[in-house]
mmCIF file of C-alpha atoms in Angstrom:
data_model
loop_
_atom_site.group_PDB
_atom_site.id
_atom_site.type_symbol
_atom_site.label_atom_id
_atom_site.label_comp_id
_atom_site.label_asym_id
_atom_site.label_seq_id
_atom_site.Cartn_x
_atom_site.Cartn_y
_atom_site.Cartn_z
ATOM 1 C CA UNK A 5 -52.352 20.114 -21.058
ATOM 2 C CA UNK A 6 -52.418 18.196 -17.609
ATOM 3 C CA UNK A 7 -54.213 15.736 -19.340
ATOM 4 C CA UNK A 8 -51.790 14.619 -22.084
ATOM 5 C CA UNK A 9 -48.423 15.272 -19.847
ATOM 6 C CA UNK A 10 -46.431 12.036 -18.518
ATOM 7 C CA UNK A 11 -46.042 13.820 -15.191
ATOM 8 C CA UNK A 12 -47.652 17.198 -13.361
ATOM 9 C CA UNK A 13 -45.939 19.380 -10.684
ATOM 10 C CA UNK A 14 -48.119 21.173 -8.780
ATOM 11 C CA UNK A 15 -46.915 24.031 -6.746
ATOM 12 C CA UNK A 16 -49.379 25.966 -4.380
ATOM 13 C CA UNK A 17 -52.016 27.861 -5.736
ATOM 14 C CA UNK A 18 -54.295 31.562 -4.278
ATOM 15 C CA UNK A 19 -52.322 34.067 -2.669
ATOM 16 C CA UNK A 20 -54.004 37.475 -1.563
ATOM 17 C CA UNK A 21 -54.526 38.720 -4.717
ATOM 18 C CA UNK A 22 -57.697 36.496 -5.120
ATOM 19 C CA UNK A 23 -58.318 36.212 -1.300
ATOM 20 C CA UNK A 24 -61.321 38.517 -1.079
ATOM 21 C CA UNK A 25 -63.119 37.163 -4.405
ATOM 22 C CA UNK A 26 -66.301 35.759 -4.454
ATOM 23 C CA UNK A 27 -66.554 34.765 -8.045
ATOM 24 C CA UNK A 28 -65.291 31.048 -8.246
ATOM 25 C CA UNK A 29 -64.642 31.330 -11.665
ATOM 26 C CA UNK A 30 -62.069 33.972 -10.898
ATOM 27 C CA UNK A 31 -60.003 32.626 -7.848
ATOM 28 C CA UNK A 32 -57.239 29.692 -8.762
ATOM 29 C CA UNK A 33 -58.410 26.885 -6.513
ATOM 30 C CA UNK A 34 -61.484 26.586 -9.186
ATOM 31 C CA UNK A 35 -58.802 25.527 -11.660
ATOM 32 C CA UNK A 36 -56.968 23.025 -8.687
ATOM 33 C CA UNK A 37 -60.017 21.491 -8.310
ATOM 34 C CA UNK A 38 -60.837 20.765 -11.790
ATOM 35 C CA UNK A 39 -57.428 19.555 -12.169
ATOM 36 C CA UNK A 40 -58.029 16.911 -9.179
ATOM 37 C CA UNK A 41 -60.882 15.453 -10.162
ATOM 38 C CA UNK A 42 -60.084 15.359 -13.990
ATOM 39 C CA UNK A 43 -56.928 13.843 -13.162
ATOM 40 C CA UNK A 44 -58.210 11.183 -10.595
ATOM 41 C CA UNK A 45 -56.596 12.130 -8.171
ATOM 42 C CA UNK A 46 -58.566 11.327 -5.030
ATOM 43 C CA UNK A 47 -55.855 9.876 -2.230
ATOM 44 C CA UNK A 48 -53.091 12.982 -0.826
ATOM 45 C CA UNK A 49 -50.525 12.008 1.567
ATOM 46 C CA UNK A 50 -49.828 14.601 3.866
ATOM 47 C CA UNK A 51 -46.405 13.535 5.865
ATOM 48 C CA UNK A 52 -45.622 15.454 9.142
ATOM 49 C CA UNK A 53 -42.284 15.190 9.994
ATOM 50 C CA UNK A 54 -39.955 17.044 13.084
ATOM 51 C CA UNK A 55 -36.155 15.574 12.929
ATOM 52 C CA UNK A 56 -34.515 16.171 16.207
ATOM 53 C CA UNK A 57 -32.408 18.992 14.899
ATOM 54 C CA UNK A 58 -35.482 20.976 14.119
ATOM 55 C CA UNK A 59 -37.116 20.655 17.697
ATOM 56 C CA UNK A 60 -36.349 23.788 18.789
ATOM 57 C CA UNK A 61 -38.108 25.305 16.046
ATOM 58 C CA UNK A 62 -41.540 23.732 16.720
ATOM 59 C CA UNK A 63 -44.390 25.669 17.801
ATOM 60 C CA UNK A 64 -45.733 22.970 20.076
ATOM 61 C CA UNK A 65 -44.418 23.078 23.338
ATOM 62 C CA UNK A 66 -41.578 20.641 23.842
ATOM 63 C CA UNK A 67 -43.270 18.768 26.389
ATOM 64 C CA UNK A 68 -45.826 17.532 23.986
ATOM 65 C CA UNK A 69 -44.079 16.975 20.527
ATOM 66 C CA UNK A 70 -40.919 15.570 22.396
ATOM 67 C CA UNK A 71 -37.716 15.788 20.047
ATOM 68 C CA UNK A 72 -39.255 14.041 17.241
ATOM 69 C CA UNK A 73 -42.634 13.755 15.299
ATOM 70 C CA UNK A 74 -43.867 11.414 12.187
ATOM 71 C CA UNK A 75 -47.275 11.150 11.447
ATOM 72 C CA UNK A 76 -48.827 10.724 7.395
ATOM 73 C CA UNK A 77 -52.552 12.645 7.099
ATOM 74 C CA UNK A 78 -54.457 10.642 4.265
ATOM 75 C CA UNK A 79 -56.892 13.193 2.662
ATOM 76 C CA UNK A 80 -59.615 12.580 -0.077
ATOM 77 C CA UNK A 81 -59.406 14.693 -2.540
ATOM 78 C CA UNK A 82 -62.308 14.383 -4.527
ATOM 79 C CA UNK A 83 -65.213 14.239 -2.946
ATOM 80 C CA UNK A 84 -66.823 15.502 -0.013
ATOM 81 C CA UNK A 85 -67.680 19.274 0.700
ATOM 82 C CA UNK A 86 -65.741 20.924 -2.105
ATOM 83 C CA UNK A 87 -67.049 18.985 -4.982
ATOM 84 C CA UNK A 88 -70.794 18.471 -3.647
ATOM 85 C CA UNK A 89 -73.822 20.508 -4.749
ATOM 86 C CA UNK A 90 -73.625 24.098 -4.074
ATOM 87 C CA UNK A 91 -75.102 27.355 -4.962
ATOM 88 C CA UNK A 92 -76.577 30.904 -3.669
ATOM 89 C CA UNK A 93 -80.894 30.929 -2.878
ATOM 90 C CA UNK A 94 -83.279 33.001 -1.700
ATOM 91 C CA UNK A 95 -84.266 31.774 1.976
ATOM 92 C CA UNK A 96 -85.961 32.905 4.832
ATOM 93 C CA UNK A 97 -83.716 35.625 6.118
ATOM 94 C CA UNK A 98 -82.674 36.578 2.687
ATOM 95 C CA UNK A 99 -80.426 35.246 -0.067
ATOM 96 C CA UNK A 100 -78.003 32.058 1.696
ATOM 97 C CA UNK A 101 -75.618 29.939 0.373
ATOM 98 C CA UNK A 102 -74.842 26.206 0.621
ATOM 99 C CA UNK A 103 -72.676 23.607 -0.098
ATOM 100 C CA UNK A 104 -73.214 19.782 0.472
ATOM 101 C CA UNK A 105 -70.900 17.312 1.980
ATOM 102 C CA UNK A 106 -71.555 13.815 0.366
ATOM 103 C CA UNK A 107 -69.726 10.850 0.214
ATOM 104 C CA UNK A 108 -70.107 7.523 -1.749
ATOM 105 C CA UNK A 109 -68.976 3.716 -0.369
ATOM 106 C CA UNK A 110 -66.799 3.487 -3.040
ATOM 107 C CA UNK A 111 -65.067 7.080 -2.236
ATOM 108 C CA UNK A 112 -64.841 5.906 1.015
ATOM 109 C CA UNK A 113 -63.605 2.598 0.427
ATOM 110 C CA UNK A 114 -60.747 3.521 -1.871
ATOM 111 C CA UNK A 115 -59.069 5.855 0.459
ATOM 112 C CA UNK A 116 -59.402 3.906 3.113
ATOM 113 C CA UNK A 117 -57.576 1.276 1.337
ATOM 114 C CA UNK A 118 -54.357 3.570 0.952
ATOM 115 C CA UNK A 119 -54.556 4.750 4.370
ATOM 116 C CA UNK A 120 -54.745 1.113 5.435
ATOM 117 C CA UNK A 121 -51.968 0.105 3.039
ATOM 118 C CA UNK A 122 -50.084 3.127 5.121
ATOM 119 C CA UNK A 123 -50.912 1.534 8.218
ATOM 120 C CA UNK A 124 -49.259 -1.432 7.524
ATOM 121 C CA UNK A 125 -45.839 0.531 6.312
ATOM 122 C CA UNK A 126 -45.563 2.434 9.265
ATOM 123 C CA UNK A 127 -46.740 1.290 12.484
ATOM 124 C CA UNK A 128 -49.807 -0.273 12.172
ATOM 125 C CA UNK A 129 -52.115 2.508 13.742
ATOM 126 C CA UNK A 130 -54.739 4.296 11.871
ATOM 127 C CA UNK A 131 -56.904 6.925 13.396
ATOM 128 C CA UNK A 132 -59.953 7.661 11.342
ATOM 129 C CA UNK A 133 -61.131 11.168 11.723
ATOM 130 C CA UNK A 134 -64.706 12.735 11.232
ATOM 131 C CA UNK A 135 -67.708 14.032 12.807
ATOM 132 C CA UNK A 136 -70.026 10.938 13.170
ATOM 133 C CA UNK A 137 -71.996 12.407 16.126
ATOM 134 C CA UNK A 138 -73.731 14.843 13.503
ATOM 135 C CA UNK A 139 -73.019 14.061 9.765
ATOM 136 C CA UNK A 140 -74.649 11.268 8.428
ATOM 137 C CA UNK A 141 -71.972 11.300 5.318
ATOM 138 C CA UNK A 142 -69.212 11.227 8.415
ATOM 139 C CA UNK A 143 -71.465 8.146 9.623
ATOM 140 C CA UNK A 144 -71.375 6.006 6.713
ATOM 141 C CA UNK A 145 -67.316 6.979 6.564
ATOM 142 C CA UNK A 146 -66.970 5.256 9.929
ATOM 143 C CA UNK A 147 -69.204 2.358 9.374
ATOM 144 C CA UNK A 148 -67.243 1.661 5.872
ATOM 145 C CA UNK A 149 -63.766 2.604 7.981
ATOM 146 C CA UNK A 150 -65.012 -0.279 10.327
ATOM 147 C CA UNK A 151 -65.909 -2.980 8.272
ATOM 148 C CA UNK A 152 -62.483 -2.507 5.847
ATOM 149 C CA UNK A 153 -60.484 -3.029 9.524
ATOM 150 C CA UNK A 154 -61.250 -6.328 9.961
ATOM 151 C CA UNK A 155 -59.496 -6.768 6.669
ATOM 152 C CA UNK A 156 -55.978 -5.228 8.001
ATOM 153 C CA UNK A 157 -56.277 -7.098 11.318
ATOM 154 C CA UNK A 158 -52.807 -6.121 12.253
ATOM 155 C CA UNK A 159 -53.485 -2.415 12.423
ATOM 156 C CA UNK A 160 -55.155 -0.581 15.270
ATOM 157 C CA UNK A 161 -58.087 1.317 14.600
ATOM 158 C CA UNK A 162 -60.098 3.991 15.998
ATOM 159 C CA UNK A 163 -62.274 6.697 15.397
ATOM 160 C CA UNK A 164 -61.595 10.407 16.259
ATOM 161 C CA UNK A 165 -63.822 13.392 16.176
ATOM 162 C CA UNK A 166 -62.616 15.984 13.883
ATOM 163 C CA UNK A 167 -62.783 18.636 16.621
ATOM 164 C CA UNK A 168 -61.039 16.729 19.287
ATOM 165 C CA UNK A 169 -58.127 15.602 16.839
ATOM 166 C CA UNK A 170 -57.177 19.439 16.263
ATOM 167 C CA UNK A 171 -56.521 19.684 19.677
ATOM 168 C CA UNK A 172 -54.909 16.158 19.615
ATOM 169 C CA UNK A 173 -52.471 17.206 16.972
ATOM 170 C CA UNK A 174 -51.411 19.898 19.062
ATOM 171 C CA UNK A 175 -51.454 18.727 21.843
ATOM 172 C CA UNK A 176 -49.897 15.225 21.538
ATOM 173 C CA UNK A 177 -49.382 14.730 18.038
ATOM 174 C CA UNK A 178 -46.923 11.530 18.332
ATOM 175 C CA UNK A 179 -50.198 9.607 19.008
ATOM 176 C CA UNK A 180 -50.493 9.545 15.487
ATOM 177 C CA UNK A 181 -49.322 7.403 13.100
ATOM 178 C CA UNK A 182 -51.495 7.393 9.976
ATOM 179 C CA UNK A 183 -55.062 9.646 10.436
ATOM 180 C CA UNK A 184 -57.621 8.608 7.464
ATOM 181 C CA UNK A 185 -60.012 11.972 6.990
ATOM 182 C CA UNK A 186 -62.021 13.650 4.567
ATOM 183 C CA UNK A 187 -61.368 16.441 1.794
ATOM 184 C CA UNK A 188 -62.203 19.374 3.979
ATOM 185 C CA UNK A 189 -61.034 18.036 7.530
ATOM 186 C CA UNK A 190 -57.614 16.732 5.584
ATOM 187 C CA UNK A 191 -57.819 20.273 4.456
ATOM 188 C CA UNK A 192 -58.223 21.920 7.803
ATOM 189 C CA UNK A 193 -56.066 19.493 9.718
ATOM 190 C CA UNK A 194 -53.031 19.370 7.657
#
């Protein structure tokens, strides 16, 4: 039905009926991810915005959100950890499970793009967040993240480990103006 509609609104999906489930055929986000990669639909702009008037209201202590925040989280949504190989095996302790994180150049490069097309909107900073230090798909992410900058000159790059930029976004999140991440670590982060 997606398919042949001129427009889809998606809503949130899982609650705790299906929480404790380990069947993936039987818990919703199965369906959302279908629906994703059917669709094409591999960029998702996460805005973060505060307004003044809601200050008070923020869990982040004043002193490091200030009165304001605006920030856009550009997430892949089609790749990566949640649509890689995965299954259930016997191993050497017993039966394990695994899933695998991979990314293509062109993945890479066409999310990029819209966060660098963000980039230049806003204010002309992009963070690029990962975990190059132990992933080799988060290496080639930087390395393509890299080479696409010197093609949006005007916008400040730089690279962020996925760890440390959890803490950043709580701790100073008006640092960021655009962050560029993966499926999972848009996931986590936003």
């Amino acid at each position: 039905k997606c398919l042949s509609a001129d427009s889809v609104l998606l809503g949130a999906v899982g609650g705790p009926k299906w929480g404790h489930s380990t069947e993936a055929d039987k818990r919703p986000e199965t369906a959302l991810l279908s629906i994703r990669k059917d669709l094409g639909l591999y960029a998702n702009l996460r805005p973060a915005i505060m307004h003044k008037a809601l200050a008070k209201a923020c869990p982040i202590k004043p002193e490091n959100v200030g009165d304001s925040m605006d920030l856009m989280i550009v997430r892949e949504l089609t790749g990566g950890i949640y649509f890689g190989e995965h299954g259930w095996r016997d191993g050497k302790y017993g039966p394990e499970a695994y899933d695998v994180e991979r990314y293509s150049e062109m993945e890479i490069r066409r999310i990029a793009k819209v966060a660098f097309n963000a980039a230049m909107a806003r204010n002309k900073n992009l963070v690029s967040v990962d975990k190059a230090n132990v992933l080799e798909a988060s290496r080639l992410w930087r390395k393509i993240v890299t080479e696409m900058a010197a093609d949006y000159p005007e916008v400040t790059v730089s690279h962020m480990y996925v760890d440390n930029a959890a803490m950043q976004l709580v701790y100073r999140p008006n640092q960021f103006d655009v962050i560029l991440t993966s499926n999972m670590f848009g996931d986590i982060l936003s």
